[in-house]
Short mmCIF file of C-alpha atoms in Angstrom, two decimals:
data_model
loop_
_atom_site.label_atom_id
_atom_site.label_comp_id
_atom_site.label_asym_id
_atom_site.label_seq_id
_atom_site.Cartn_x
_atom_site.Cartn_y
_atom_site.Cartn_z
CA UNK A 214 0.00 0.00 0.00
CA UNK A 215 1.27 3.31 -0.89
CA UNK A 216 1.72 6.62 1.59
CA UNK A 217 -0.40 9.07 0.30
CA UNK A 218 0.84 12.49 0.72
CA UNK A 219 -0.08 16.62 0.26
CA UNK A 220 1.76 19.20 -0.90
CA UNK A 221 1.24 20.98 2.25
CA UNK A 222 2.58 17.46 4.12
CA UNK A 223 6.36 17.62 2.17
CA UNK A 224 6.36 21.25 2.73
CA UNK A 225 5.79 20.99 6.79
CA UNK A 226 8.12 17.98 7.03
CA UNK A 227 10.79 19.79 5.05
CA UNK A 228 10.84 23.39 7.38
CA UNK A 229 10.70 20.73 10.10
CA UNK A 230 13.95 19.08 9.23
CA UNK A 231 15.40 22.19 8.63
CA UNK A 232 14.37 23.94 11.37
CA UNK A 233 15.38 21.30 13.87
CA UNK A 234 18.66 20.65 11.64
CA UNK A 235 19.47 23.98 12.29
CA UNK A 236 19.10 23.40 16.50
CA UNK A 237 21.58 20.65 16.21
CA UNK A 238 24.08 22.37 14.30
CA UNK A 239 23.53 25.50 16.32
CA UNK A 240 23.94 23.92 19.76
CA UNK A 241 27.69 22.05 18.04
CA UNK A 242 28.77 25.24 16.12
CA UNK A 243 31.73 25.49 18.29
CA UNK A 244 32.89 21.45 17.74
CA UNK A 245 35.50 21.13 15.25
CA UNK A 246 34.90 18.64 12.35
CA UNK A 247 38.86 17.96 11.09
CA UNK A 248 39.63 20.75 12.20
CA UNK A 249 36.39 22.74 10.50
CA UNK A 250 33.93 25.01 12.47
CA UNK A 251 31.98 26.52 9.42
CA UNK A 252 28.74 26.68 10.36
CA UNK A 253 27.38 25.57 7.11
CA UNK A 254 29.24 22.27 7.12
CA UNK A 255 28.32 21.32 10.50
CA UNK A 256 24.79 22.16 9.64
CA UNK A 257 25.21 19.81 6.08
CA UNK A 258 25.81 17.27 8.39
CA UNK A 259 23.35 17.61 11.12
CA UNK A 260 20.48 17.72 8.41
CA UNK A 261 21.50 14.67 7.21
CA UNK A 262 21.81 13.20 10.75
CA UNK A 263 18.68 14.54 12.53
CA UNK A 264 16.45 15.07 9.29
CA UNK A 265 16.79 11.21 8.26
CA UNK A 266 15.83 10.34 12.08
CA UNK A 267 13.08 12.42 12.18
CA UNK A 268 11.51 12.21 8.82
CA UNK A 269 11.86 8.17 8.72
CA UNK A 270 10.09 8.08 12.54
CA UNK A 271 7.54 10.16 11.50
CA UNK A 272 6.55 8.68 8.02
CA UNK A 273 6.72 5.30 9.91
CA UNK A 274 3.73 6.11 12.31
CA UNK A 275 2.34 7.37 8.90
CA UNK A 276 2.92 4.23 6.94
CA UNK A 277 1.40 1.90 9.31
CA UNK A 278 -1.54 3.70 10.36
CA UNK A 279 -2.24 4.31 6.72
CA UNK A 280 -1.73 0.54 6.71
CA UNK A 281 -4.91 0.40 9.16
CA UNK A 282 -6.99 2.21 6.96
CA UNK A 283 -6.17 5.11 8.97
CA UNK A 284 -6.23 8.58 7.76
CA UNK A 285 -2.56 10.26 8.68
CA UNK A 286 -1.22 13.24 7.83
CA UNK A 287 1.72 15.00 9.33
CA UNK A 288 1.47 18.34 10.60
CA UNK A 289 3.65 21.39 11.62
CA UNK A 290 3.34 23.04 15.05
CA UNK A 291 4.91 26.57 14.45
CA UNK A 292 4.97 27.09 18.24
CA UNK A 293 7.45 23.92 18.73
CA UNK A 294 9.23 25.50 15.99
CA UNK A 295 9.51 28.80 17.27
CA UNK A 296 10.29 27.94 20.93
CA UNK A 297 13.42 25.06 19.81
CA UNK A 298 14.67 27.77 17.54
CA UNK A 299 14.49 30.61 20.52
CA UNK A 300 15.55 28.11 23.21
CA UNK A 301 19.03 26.84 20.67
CA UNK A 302 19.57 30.86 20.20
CA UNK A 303 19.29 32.02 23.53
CA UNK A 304 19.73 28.76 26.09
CA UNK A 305 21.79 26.79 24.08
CA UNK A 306 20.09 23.39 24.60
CA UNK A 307 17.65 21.35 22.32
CA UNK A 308 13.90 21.66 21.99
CA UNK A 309 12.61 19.03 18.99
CA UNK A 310 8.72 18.77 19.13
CA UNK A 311 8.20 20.33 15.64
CA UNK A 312 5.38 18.81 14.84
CA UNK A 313 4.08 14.76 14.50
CA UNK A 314 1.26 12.77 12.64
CA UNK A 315 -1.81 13.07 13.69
CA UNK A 316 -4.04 9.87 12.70
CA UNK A 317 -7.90 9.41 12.27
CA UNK A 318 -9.69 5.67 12.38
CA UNK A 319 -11.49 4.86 9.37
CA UNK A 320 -15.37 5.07 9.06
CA UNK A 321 -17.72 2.04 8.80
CA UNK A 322 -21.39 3.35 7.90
CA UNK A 323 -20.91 6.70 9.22
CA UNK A 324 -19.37 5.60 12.48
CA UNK A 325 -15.38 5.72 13.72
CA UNK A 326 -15.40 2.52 15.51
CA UNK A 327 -11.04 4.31 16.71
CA UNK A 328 -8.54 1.70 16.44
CA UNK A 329 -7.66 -1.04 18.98
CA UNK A 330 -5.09 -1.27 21.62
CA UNK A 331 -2.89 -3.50 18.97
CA UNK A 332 -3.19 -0.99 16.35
CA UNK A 333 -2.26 1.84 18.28
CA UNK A 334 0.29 0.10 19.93
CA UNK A 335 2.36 -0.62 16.44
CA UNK A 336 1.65 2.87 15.21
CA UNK A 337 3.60 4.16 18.24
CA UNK A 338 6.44 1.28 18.06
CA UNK A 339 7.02 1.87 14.52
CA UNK A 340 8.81 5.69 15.22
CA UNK A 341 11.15 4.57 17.40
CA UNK A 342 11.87 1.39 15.81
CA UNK A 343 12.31 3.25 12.79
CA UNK A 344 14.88 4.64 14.57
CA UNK A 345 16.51 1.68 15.77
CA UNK A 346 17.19 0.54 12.04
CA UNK A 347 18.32 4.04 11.43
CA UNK A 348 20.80 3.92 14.14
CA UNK A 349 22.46 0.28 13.11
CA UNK A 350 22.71 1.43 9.84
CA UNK A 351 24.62 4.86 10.95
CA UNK A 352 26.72 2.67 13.09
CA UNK A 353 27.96 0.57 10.07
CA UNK A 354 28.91 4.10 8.59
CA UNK A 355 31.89 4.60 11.59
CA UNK A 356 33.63 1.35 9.95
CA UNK A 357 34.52 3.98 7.12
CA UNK A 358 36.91 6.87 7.14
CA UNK A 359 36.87 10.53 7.37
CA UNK A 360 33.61 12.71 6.95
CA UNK A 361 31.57 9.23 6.60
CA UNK A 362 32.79 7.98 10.17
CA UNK A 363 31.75 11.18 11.56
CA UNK A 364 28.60 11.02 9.93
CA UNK A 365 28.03 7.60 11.32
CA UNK A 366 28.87 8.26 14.97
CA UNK A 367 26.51 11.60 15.18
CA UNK A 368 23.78 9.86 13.26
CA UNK A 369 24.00 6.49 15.84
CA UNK A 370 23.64 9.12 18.47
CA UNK A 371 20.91 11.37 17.80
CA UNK A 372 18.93 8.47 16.79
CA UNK A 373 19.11 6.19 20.16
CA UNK A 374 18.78 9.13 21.99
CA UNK A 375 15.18 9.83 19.95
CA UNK A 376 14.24 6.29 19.85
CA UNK A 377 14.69 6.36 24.28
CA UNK A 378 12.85 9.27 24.77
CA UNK A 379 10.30 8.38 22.38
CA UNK A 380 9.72 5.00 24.37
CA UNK A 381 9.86 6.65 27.80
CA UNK A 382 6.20 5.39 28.96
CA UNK A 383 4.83 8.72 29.81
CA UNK A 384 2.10 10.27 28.00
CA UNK A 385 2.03 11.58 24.97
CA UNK A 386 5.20 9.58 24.07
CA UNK A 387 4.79 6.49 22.26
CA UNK A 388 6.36 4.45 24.67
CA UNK A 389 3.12 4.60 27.01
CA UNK A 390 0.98 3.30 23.77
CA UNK A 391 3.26 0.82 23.52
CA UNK A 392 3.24 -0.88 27.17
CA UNK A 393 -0.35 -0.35 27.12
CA UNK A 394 -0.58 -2.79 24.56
CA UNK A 395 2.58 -5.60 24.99
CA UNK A 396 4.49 -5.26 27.85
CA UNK A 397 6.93 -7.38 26.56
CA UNK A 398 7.56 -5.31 23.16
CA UNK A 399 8.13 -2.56 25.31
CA UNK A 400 10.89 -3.93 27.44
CA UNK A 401 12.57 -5.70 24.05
CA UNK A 402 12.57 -1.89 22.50
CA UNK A 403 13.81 -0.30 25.53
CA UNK A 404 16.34 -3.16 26.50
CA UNK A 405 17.64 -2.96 22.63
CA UNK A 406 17.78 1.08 22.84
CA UNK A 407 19.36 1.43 26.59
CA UNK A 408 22.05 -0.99 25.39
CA UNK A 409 23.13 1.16 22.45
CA UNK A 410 22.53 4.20 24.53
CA UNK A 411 25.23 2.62 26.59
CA UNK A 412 27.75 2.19 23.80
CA UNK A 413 27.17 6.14 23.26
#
């Protein structure tokens, strides 16, 4: 089954990368990258880091609530944009809620029966799973040399550290959709992510 996307739905999840892009490489303008500090390099490679992490977690709650006959669309929240981009300027530390997918059950004679527990709770594992895949396939990057090494070690980062907060089991987070549903999932997610977290 294909995603089906707006116009409106690139344009929000592209100023979202950017924008939170942007936070990264703001908050590490000052680290030196072989010896480089140019802000527009570092900020190359945080868009590549952080935009692939959040734009794969976000189309993945997409993809399989579309899956469920769900409609999803991803939306922008300018305030979450406005405050990380005030709080990177003037705090220095990172604020990344710009926005997420919000989801609708289908309709059966005019009703919205929702979704179940089970459906809900694989929408909300597939972000930070996402994530996970994301993050072993960054870590097979720092085999290489140069540039691509770096690349791989900020990329493995930023996504364990997105894929643990997202399965903290507090609400909103998807982690408490998750344990509502399988217990067990949960602890195999967070077991997986607080071991890689680890080799951070």
């Amino acid at each position: 089954m294909k995603m089906k996307f707006t116009l409106k739905e690139f344009k929000d999840l592209g100023i979202s990368a950017l924008v939170i892009g942007f936070v990264f490489a703001w908050i590490m303008r000052d680290a030196s990258i072989f010896g480089r500090t140019n802000f527009l390099f570092i900020f190359a490679i945080m868009l590549v880091a952080v935009g692939t992490a959040f734009i794969f977690h976000e189309l993945s709650h997409k993809a399989i609530a579309q899956r469920f006959g769900c409609w999803a669309e991803y939306r922008i929240w300018k305030t979450g944009l406005i405050i990380a981009f005030f709080l990177a300027i003037v705090g220095g530390f990172v604020f990344a809620a710009p926005g997420a997918v919000y989801i609708k059950a289908p309709t059966k004679w005019g009703l919205e029966p929702g979704i179940t527990k089970r459906q809900n709770g694989l929408i909300s594992a597939a972000g930070p799973i996402a994530n996970l895949v994301l993050a072993f396939i960054f870590l097979l990057l720092t085999f290489g040399n140069g540039i691509i090494e770096v690349l791989g070690w900020i990329g493995f980062r930023i996504n364990v550290f997105i894929a643990l907060f997202n399965l903290l089991p507090f609400p909103p987070l998807d982690g408490s959709k998750v344990i509502e549903w399988d217990k067990k999932l949960w602890g195999l997610l967070i077991l997986t992510t607080a071991l890689l977290y680890a080799r951070m």
